[in-house]
PDB file of C-alpha atoms and ligand atoms in Angstrom:
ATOM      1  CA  UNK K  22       0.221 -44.297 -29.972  1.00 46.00           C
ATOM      2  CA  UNK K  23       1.383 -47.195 -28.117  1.00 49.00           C
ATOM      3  CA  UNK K  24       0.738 -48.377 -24.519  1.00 50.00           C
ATOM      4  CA  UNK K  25       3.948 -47.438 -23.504  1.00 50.00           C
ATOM      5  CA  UNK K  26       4.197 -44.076 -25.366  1.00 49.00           C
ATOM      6  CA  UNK K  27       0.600 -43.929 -23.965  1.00 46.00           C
ATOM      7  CA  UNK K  28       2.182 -44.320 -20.212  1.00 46.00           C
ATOM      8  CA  UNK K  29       5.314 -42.239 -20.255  1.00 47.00           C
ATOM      9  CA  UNK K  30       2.450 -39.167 -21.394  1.00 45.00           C
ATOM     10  CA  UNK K  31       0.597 -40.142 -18.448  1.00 41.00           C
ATOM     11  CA  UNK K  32       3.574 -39.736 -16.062  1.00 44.00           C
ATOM     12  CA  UNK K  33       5.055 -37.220 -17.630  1.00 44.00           C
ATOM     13  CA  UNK K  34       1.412 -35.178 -16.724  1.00 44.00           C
ATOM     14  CA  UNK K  35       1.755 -36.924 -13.074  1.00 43.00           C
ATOM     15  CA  UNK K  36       4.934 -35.379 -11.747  1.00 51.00           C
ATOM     16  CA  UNK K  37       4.746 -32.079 -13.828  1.00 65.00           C
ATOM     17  CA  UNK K  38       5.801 -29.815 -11.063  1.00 78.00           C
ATOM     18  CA  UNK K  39       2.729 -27.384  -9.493  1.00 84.00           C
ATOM     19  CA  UNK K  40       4.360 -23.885 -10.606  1.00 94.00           C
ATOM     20  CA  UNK K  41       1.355 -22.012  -8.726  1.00 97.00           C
ATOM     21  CA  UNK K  42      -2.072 -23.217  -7.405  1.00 97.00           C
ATOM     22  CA  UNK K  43      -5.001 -21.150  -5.492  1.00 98.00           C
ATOM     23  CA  UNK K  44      -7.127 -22.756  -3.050  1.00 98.00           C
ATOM     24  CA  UNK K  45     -10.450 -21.338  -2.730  1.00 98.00           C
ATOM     25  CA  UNK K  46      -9.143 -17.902  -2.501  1.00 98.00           C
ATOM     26  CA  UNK K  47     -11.261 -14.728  -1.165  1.00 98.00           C
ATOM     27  CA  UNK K  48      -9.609 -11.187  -1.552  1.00 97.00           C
ATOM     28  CA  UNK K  49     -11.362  -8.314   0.420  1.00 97.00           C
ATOM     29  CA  UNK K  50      -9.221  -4.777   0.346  1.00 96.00           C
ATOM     30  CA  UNK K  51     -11.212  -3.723   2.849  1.00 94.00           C
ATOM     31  CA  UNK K  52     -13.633  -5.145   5.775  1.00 90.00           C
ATOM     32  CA  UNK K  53     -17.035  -5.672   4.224  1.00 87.00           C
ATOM     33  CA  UNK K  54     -15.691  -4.615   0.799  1.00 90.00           C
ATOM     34  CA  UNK K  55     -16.046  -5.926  -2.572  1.00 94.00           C
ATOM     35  CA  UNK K  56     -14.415  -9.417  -3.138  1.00 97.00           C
ATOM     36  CA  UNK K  57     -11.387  -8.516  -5.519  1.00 98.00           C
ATOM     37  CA  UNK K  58     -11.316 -12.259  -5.929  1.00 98.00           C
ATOM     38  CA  UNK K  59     -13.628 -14.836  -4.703  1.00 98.00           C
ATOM     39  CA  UNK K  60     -13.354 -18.515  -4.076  1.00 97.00           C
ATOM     40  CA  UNK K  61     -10.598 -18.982  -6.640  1.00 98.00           C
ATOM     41  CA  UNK K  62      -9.650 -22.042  -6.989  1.00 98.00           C
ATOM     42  CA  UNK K  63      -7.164 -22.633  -9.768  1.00 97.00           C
ATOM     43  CA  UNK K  64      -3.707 -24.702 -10.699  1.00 97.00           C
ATOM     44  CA  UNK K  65      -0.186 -23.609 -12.959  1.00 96.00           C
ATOM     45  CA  UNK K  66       1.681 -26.431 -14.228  1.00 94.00           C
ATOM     46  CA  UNK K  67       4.965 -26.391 -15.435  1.00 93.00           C
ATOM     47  CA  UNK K  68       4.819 -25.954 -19.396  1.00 92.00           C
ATOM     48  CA  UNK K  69       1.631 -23.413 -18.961  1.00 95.00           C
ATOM     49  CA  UNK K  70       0.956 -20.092 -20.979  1.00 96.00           C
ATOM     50  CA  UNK K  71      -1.943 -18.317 -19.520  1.00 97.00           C
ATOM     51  CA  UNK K  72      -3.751 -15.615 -19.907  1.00 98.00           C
ATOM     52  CA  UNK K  73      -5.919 -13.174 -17.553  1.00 98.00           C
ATOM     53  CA  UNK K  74      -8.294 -11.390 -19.371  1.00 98.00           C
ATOM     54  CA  UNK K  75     -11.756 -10.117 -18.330  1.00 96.00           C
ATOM     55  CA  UNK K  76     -13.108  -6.817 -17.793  1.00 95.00           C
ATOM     56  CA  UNK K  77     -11.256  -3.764 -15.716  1.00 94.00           C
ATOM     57  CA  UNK K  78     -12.065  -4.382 -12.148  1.00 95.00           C
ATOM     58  CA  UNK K  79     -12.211  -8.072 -12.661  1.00 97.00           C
ATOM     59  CA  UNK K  80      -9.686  -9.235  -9.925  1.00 97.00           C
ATOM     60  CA  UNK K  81      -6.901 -10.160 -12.878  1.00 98.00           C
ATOM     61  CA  UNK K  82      -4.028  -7.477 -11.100  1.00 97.00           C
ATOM     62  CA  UNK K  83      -4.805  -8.723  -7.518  1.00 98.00           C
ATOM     63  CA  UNK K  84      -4.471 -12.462  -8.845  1.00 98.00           C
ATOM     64  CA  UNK K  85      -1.038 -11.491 -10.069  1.00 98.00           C
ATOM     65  CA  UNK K  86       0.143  -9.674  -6.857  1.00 96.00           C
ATOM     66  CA  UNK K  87      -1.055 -12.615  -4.771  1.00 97.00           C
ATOM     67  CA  UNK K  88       1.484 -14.799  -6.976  1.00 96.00           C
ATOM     68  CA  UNK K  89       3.793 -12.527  -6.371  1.00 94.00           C
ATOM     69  CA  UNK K  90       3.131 -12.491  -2.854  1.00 93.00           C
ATOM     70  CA  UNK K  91       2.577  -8.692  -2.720  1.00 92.00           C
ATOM     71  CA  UNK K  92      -1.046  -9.180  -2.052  1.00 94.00           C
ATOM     72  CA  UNK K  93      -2.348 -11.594   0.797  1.00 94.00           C
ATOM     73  CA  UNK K  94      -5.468 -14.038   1.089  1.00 96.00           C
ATOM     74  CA  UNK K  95      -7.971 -12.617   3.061  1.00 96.00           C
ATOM     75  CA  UNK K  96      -9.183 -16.166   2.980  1.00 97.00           C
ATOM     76  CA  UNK K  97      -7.820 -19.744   1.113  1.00 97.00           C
ATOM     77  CA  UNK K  98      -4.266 -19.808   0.364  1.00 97.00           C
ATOM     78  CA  UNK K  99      -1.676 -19.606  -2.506  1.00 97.00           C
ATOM     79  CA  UNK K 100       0.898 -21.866  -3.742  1.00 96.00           C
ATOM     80  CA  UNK K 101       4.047 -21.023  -4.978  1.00 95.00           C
ATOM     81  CA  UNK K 102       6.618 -23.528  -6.252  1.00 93.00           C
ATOM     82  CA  UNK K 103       4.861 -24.875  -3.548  1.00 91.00           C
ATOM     83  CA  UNK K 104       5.982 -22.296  -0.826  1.00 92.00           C
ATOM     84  CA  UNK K 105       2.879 -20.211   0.800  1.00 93.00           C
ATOM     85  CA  UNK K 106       3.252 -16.847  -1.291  1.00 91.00           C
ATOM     86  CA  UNK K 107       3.025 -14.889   1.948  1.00 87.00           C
ATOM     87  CA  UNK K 108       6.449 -16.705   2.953  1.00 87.00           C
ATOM     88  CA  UNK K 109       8.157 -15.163  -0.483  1.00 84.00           C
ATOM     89  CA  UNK K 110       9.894 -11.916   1.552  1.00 79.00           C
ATOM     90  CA  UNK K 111      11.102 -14.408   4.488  1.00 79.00           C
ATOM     91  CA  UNK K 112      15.160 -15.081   4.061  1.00 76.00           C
ATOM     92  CA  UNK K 113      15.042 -18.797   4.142  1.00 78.00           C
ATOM     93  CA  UNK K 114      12.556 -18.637   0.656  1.00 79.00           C
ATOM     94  CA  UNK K 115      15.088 -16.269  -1.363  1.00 78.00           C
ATOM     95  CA  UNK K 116      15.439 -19.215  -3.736  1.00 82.00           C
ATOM     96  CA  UNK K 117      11.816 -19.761  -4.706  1.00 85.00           C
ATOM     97  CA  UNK K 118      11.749 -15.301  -4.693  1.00 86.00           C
ATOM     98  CA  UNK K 119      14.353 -15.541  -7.011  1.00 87.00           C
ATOM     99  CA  UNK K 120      12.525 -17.973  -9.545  1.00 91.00           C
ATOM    100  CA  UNK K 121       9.714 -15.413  -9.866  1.00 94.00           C
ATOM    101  CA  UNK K 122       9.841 -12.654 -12.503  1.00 94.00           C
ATOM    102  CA  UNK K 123       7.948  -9.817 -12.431  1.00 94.00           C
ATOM    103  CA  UNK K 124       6.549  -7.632 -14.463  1.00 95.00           C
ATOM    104  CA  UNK K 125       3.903  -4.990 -13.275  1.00 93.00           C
ATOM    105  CA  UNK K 126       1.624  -2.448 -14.508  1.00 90.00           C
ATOM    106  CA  UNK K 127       3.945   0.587 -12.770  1.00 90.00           C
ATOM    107  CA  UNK K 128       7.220  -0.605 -14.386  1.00 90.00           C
ATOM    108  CA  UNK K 129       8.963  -0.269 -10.641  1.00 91.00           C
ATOM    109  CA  UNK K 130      12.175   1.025 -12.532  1.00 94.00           C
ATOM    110  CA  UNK K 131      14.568   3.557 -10.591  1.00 93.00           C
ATOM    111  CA  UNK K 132      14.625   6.289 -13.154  1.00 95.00           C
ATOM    112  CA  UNK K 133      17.925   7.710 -12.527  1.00 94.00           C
ATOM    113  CA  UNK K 134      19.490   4.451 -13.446  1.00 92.00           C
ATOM    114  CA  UNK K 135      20.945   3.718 -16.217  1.00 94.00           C
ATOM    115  CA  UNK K 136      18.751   1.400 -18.558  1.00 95.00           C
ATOM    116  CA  UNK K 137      21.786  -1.277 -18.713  1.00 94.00           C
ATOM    117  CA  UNK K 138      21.643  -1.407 -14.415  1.00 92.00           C
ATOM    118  CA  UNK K 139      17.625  -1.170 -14.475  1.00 94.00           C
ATOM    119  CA  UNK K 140      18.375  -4.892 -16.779  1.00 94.00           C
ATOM    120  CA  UNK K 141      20.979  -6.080 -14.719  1.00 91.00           C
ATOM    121  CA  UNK K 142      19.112  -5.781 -11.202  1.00 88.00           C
ATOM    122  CA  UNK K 143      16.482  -8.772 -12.497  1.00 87.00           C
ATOM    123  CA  UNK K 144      19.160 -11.017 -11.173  1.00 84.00           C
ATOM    124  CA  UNK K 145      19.396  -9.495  -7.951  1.00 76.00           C
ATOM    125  CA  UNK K 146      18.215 -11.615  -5.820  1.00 66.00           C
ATOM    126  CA  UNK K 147      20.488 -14.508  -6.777  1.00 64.00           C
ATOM    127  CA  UNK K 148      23.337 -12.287  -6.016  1.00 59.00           C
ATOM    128  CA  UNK K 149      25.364 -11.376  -2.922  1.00 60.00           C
ATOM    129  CA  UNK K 150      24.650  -7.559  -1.093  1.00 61.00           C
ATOM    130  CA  UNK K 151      28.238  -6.472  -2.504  1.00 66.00           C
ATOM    131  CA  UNK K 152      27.637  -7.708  -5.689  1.00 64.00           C
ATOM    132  CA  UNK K 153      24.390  -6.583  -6.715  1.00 64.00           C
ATOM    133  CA  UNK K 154      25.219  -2.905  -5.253  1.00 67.00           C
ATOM    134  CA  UNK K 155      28.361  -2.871  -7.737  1.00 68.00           C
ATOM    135  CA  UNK K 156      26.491  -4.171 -10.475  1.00 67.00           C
ATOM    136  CA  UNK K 157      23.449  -1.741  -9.918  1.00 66.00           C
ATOM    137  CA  UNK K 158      26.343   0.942 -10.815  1.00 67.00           C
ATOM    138  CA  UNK K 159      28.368  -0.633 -12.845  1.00 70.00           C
ATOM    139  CA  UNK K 160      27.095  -3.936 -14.768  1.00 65.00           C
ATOM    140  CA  UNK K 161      29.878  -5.350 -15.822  1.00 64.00           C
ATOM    141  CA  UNK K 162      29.675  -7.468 -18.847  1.00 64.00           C
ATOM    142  CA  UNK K 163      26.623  -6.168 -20.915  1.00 77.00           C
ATOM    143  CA  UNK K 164      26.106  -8.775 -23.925  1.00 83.00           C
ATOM    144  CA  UNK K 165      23.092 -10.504 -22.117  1.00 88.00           C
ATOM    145  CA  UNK K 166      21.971  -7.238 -21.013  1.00 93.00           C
ATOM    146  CA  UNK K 167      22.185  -5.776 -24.378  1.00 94.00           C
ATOM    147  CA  UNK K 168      20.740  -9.518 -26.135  1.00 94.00           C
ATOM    148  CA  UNK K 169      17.466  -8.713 -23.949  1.00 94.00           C
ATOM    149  CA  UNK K 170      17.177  -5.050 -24.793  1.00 96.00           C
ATOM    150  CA  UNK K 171      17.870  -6.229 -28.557  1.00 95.00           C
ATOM    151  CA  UNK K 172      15.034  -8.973 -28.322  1.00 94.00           C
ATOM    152  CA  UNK K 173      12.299  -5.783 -27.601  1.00 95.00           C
ATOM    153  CA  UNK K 174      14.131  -3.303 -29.788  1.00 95.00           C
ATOM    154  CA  UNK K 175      15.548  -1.219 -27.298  1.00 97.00           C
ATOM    155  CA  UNK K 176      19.658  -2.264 -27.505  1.00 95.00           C
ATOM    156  CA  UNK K 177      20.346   1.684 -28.543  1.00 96.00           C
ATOM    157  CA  UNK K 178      18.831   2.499 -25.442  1.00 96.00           C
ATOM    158  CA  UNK K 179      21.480   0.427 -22.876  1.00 95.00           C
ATOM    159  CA  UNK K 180      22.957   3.591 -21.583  1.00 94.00           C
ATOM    160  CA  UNK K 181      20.382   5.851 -21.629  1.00 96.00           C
ATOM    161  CA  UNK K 182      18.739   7.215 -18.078  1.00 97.00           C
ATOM    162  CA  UNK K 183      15.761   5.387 -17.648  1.00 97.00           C
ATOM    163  CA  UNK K 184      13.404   8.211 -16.816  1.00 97.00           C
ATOM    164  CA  UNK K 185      14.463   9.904 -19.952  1.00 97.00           C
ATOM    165  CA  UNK K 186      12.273   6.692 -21.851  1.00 97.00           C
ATOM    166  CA  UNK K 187       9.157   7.191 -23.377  1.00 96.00           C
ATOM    167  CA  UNK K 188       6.551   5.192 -21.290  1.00 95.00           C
ATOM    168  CA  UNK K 189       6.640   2.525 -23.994  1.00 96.00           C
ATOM    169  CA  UNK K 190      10.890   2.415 -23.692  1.00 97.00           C
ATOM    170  CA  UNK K 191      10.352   2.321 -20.197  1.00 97.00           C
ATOM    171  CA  UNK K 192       7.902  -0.864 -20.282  1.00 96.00           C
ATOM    172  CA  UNK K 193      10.046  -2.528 -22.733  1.00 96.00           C
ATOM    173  CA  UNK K 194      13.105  -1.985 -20.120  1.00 97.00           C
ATOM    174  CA  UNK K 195      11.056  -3.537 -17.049  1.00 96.00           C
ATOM    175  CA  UNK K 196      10.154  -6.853 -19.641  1.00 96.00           C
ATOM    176  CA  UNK K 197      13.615  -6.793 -20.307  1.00 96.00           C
ATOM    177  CA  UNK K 198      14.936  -7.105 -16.749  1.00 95.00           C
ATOM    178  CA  UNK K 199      12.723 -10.072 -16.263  1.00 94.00           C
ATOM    179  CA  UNK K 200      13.980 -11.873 -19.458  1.00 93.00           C
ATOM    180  CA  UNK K 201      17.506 -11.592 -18.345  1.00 93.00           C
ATOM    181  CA  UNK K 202      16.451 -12.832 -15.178  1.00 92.00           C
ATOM    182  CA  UNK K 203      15.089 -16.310 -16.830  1.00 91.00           C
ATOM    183  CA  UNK K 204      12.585 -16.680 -14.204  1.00 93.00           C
ATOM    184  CA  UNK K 205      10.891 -20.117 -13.931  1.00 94.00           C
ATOM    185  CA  UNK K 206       7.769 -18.604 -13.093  1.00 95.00           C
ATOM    186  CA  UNK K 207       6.691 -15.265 -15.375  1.00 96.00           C
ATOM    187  CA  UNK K 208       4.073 -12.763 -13.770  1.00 97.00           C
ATOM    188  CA  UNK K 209       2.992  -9.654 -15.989  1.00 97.00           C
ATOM    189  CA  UNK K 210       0.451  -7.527 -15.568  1.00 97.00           C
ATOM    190  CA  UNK K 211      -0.730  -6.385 -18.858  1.00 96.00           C
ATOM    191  CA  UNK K 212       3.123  -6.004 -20.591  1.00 96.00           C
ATOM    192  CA  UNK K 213       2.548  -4.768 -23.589  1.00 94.00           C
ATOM    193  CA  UNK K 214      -0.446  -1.536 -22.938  1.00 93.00           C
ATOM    194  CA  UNK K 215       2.010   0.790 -23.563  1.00 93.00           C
ATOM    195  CA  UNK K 216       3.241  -0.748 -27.200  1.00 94.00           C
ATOM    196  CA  UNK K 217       1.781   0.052 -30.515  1.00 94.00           C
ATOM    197  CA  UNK K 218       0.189  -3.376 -32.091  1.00 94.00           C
ATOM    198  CA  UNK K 219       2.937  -4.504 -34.012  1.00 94.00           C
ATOM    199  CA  UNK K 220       4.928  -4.131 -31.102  1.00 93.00           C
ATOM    200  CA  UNK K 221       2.868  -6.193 -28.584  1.00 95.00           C
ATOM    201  CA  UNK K 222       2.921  -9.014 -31.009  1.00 95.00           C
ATOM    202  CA  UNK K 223       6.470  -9.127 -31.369  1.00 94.00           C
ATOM    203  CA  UNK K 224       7.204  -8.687 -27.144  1.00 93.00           C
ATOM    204  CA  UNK K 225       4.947 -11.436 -26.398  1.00 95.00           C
ATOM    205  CA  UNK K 226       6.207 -13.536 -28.255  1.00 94.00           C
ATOM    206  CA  UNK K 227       9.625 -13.329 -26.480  1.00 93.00           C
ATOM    207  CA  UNK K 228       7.400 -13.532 -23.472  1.00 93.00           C
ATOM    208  CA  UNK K 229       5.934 -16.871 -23.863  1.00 93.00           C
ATOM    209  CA  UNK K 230       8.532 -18.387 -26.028  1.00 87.00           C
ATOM    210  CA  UNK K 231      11.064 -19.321 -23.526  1.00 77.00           C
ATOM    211  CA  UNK K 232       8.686 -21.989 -22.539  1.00 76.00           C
ATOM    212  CA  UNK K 233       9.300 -23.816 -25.828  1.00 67.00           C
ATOM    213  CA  UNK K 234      13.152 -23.792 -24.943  1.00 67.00           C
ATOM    214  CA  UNK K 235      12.521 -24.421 -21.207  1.00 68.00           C
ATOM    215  CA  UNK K 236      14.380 -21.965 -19.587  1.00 74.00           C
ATOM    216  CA  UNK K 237      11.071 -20.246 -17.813  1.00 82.00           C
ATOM    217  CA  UNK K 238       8.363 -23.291 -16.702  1.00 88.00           C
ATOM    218  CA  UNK K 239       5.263 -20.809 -16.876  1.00 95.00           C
ATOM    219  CA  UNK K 240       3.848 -17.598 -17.722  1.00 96.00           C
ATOM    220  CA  UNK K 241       1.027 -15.695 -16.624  1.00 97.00           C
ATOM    221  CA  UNK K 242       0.001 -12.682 -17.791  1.00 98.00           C
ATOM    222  CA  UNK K 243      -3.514 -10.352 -18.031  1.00 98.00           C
ATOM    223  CA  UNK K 244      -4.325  -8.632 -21.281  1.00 94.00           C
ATOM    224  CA  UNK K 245      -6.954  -6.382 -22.304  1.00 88.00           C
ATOM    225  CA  UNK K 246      -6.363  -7.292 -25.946  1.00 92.00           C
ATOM    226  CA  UNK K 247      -8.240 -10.642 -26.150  1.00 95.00           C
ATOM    227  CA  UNK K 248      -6.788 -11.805 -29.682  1.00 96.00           C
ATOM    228  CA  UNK K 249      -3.469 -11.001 -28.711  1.00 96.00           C
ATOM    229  CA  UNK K 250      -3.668 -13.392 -25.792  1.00 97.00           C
ATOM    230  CA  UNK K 251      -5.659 -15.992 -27.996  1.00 97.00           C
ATOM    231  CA  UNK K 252      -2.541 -15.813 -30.364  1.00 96.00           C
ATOM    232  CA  UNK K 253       0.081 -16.167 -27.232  1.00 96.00           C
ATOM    233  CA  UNK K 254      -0.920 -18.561 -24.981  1.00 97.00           C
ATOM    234  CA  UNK K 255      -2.607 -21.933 -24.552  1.00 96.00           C
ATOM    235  CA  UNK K 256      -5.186 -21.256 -21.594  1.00 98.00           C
ATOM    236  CA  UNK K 257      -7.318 -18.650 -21.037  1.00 98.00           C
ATOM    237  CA  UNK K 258      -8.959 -17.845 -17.991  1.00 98.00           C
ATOM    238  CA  UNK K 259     -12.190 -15.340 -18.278  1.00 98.00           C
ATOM    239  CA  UNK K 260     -12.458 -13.551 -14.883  1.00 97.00           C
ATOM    240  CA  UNK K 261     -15.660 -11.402 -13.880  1.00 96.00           C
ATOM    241  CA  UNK K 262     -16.167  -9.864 -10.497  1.00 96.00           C
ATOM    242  CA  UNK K 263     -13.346 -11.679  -9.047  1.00 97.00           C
ATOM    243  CA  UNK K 264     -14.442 -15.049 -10.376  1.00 97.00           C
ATOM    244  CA  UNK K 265     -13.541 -17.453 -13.135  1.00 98.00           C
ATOM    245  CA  UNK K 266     -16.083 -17.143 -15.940  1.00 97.00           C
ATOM    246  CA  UNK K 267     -14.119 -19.626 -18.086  1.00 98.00           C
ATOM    247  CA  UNK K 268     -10.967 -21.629 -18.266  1.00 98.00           C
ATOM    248  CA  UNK K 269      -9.953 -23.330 -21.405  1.00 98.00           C
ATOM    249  CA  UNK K 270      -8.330 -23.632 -23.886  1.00 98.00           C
ATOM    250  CA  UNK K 271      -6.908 -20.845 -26.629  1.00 97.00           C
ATOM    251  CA  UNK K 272      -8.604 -22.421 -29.635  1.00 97.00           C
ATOM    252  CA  UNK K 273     -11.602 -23.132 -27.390  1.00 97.00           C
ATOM    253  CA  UNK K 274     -12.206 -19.553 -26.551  1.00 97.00           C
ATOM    254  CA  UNK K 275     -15.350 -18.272 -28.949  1.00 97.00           C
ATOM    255  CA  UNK K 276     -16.379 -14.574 -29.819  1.00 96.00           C
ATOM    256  CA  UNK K 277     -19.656 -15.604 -27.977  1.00 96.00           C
ATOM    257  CA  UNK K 278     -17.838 -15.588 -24.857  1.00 96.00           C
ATOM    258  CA  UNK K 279     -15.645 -13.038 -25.271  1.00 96.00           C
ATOM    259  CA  UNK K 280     -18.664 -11.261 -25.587  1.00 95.00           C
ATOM    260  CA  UNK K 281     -20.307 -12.702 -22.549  1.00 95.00           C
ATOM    261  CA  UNK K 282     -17.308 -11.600 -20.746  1.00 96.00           C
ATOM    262  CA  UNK K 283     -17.023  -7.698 -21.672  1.00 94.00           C
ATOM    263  CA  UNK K 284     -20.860  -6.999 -21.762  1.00 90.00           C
ATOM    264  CA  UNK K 285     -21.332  -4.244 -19.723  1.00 80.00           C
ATOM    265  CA  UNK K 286     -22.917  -4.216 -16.638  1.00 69.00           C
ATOM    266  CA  UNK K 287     -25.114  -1.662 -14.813  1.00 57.00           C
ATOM    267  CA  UNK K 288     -24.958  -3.337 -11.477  1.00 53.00           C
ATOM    268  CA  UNK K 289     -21.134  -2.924 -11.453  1.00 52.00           C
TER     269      UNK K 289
HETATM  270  P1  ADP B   1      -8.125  -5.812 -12.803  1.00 53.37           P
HETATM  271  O1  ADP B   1      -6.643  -5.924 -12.778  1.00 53.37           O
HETATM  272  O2  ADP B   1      -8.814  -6.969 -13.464  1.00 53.37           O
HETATM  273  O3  ADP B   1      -8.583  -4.505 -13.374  1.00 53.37           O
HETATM  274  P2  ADP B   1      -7.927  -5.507  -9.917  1.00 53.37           P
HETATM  275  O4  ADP B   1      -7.354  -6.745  -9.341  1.00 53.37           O
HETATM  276  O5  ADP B   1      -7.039  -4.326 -10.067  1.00 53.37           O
HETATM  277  O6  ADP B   1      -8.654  -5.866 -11.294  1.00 53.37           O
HETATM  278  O7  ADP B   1      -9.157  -5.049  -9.033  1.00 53.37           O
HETATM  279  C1  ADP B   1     -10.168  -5.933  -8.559  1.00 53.37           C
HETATM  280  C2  ADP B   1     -11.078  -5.170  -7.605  1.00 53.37           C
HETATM  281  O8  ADP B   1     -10.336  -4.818  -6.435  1.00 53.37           O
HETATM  282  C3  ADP B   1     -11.651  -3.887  -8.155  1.00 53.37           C
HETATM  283  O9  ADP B   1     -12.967  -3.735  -7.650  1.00 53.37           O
HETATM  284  C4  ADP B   1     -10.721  -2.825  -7.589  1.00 53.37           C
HETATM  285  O10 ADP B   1     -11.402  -1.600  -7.456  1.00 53.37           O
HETATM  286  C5  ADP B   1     -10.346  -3.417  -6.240  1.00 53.37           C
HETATM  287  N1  ADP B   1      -8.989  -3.030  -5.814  1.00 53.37           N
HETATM  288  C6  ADP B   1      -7.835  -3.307  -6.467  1.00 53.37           C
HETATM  289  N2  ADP B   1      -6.768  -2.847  -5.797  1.00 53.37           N
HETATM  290  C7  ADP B   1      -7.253  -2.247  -4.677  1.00 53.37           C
HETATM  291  C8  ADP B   1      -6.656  -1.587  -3.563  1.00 53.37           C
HETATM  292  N3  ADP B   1      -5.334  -1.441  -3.476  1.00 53.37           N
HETATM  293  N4  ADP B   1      -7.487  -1.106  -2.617  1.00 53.37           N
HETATM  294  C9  ADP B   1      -8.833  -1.245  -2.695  1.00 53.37           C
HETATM  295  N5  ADP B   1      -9.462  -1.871  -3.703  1.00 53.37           N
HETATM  296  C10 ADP B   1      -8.683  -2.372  -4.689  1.00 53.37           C
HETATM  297 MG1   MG B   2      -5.167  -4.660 -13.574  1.00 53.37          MG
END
């Protein structure tokens, strides 16, 4: 590589924009409770796939709601886009609300909806009060609707009520309101539990691939299913009781830690 090539990397790495970052971070749910998360300390860049994986109970959830902003800091604070994450609801940070997509373990769907409206509201909060009411009932032009229900195998589904999905229809619908929202910053809480193998395989990779084609910056998501994340992102982070155990690299991830991180526990 050349000296120049050399220095356009290195400056291309300086001003990658800070998607998310936690500063020494403490979670308590309750007074003198167990730390959810503790002293987290931990940086998204632009360009990032990660993964959250790590036993039940291990803080990965809470993480993702305090991106969100749907969890607060007991202690430390979070970073998003570089707006504090507990600023997210306020008016004045709509925009940076409205780069975030979400998708969570409960779906948050409104079941009497159609599955088409359920879509279309991912782009609610870039639209006016008027508009997003009339497109909650009626959604006007569908093709982008229908291209994101297509790209999880769900396009026969567009009119269908939502709560008459099967709970693995249902989960594809709530990833494919945040892919037709084109989020800059991705948040999903274990997407694909409720999908057969072959399934999750296929859904995350129209999760992470985006990135490639830059229309989200960065995804972060938890999985149970440690190969499938090793095959779908770049950096995994190993959380334990609330605290990093690891943070590295896909192809630096080993069985031996894997297995470090599931071993059961008796004191937990
Ligand atoms: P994971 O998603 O890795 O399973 P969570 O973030 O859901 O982990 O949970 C981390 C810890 O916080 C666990 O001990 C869990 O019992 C606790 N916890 C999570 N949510 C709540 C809550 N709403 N109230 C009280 N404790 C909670
Ligand atoms: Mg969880």
């Amino acid at each position: 590589m050349t000296a120049l090539k050399l220095l356009d990397v290195r400056s291309a790495r300086l001003t990658a924009e800070q998607v998310l970052s936690f500063d020494d971070v403490t979670v308590r749910y309750s007074a003198g409770g167990v730390e959810a998360v503790a002293e987290l300390t931990l940086t998204i860049d632009a360009g990032e796939r990660v993964a959250l994986i790590g036993p039940s109970g291990a803080g990965k959830s809470t993480i993702l709601r305090l991106a969100a902003g749907l969890a607060s800091p007991t202690s430390g604070s979070v970073k998003v886009f570089g707006v504090d994450s507990g600023q997210l609801g306020r008016r004045n940070h709509r925009p940076e609300r409205s780069r975030i997509g979400i998708i969570s373990q409960d779906y948050t769907l409104v079941g009497p909806l159609k599955v088409a409206s359920n879509v279309a509201s991912g782009r609610l909060g870039t639209w006016s009060g008027i508009r997003a009411v009339q497109t909650l009932f009626r959604p006007g032009p569908t093709d982008d609707i229908a291209g994101a229900l297509r790209q999880v195998g769900i396009a026969d589904k567009i009119w269908e009520r939502t709560d008459r999905l099967s709970g693995g229809q249902q989960q594809r619908t709530a990833i494919a309101r945040a892919l037709f929202q084109k989020p800059d910053l991705l948040l999903a809480d274990e997407p694909v539990s409720a999908l057969d193998p072959a399934r999750s395989d296929s859904v995350m990779s129209v999760l992470t691939e985006p990135i490639m084609f830059s229309s989200t910056k960065a995804v972060v998501t938890s999985m149970h299913d440690a190969p499938l994340a090793l095959r779908h992102c770049d950096r995994i982070v190993g959380l334990r009781s609330g605290r990093i155990q690891f943070d590295l690299p896909a192809s630096h991830v080993s069985s031996e830690l894997l297995d470090e991180l599931y071993q059961l526990d008796d004191s937990q």
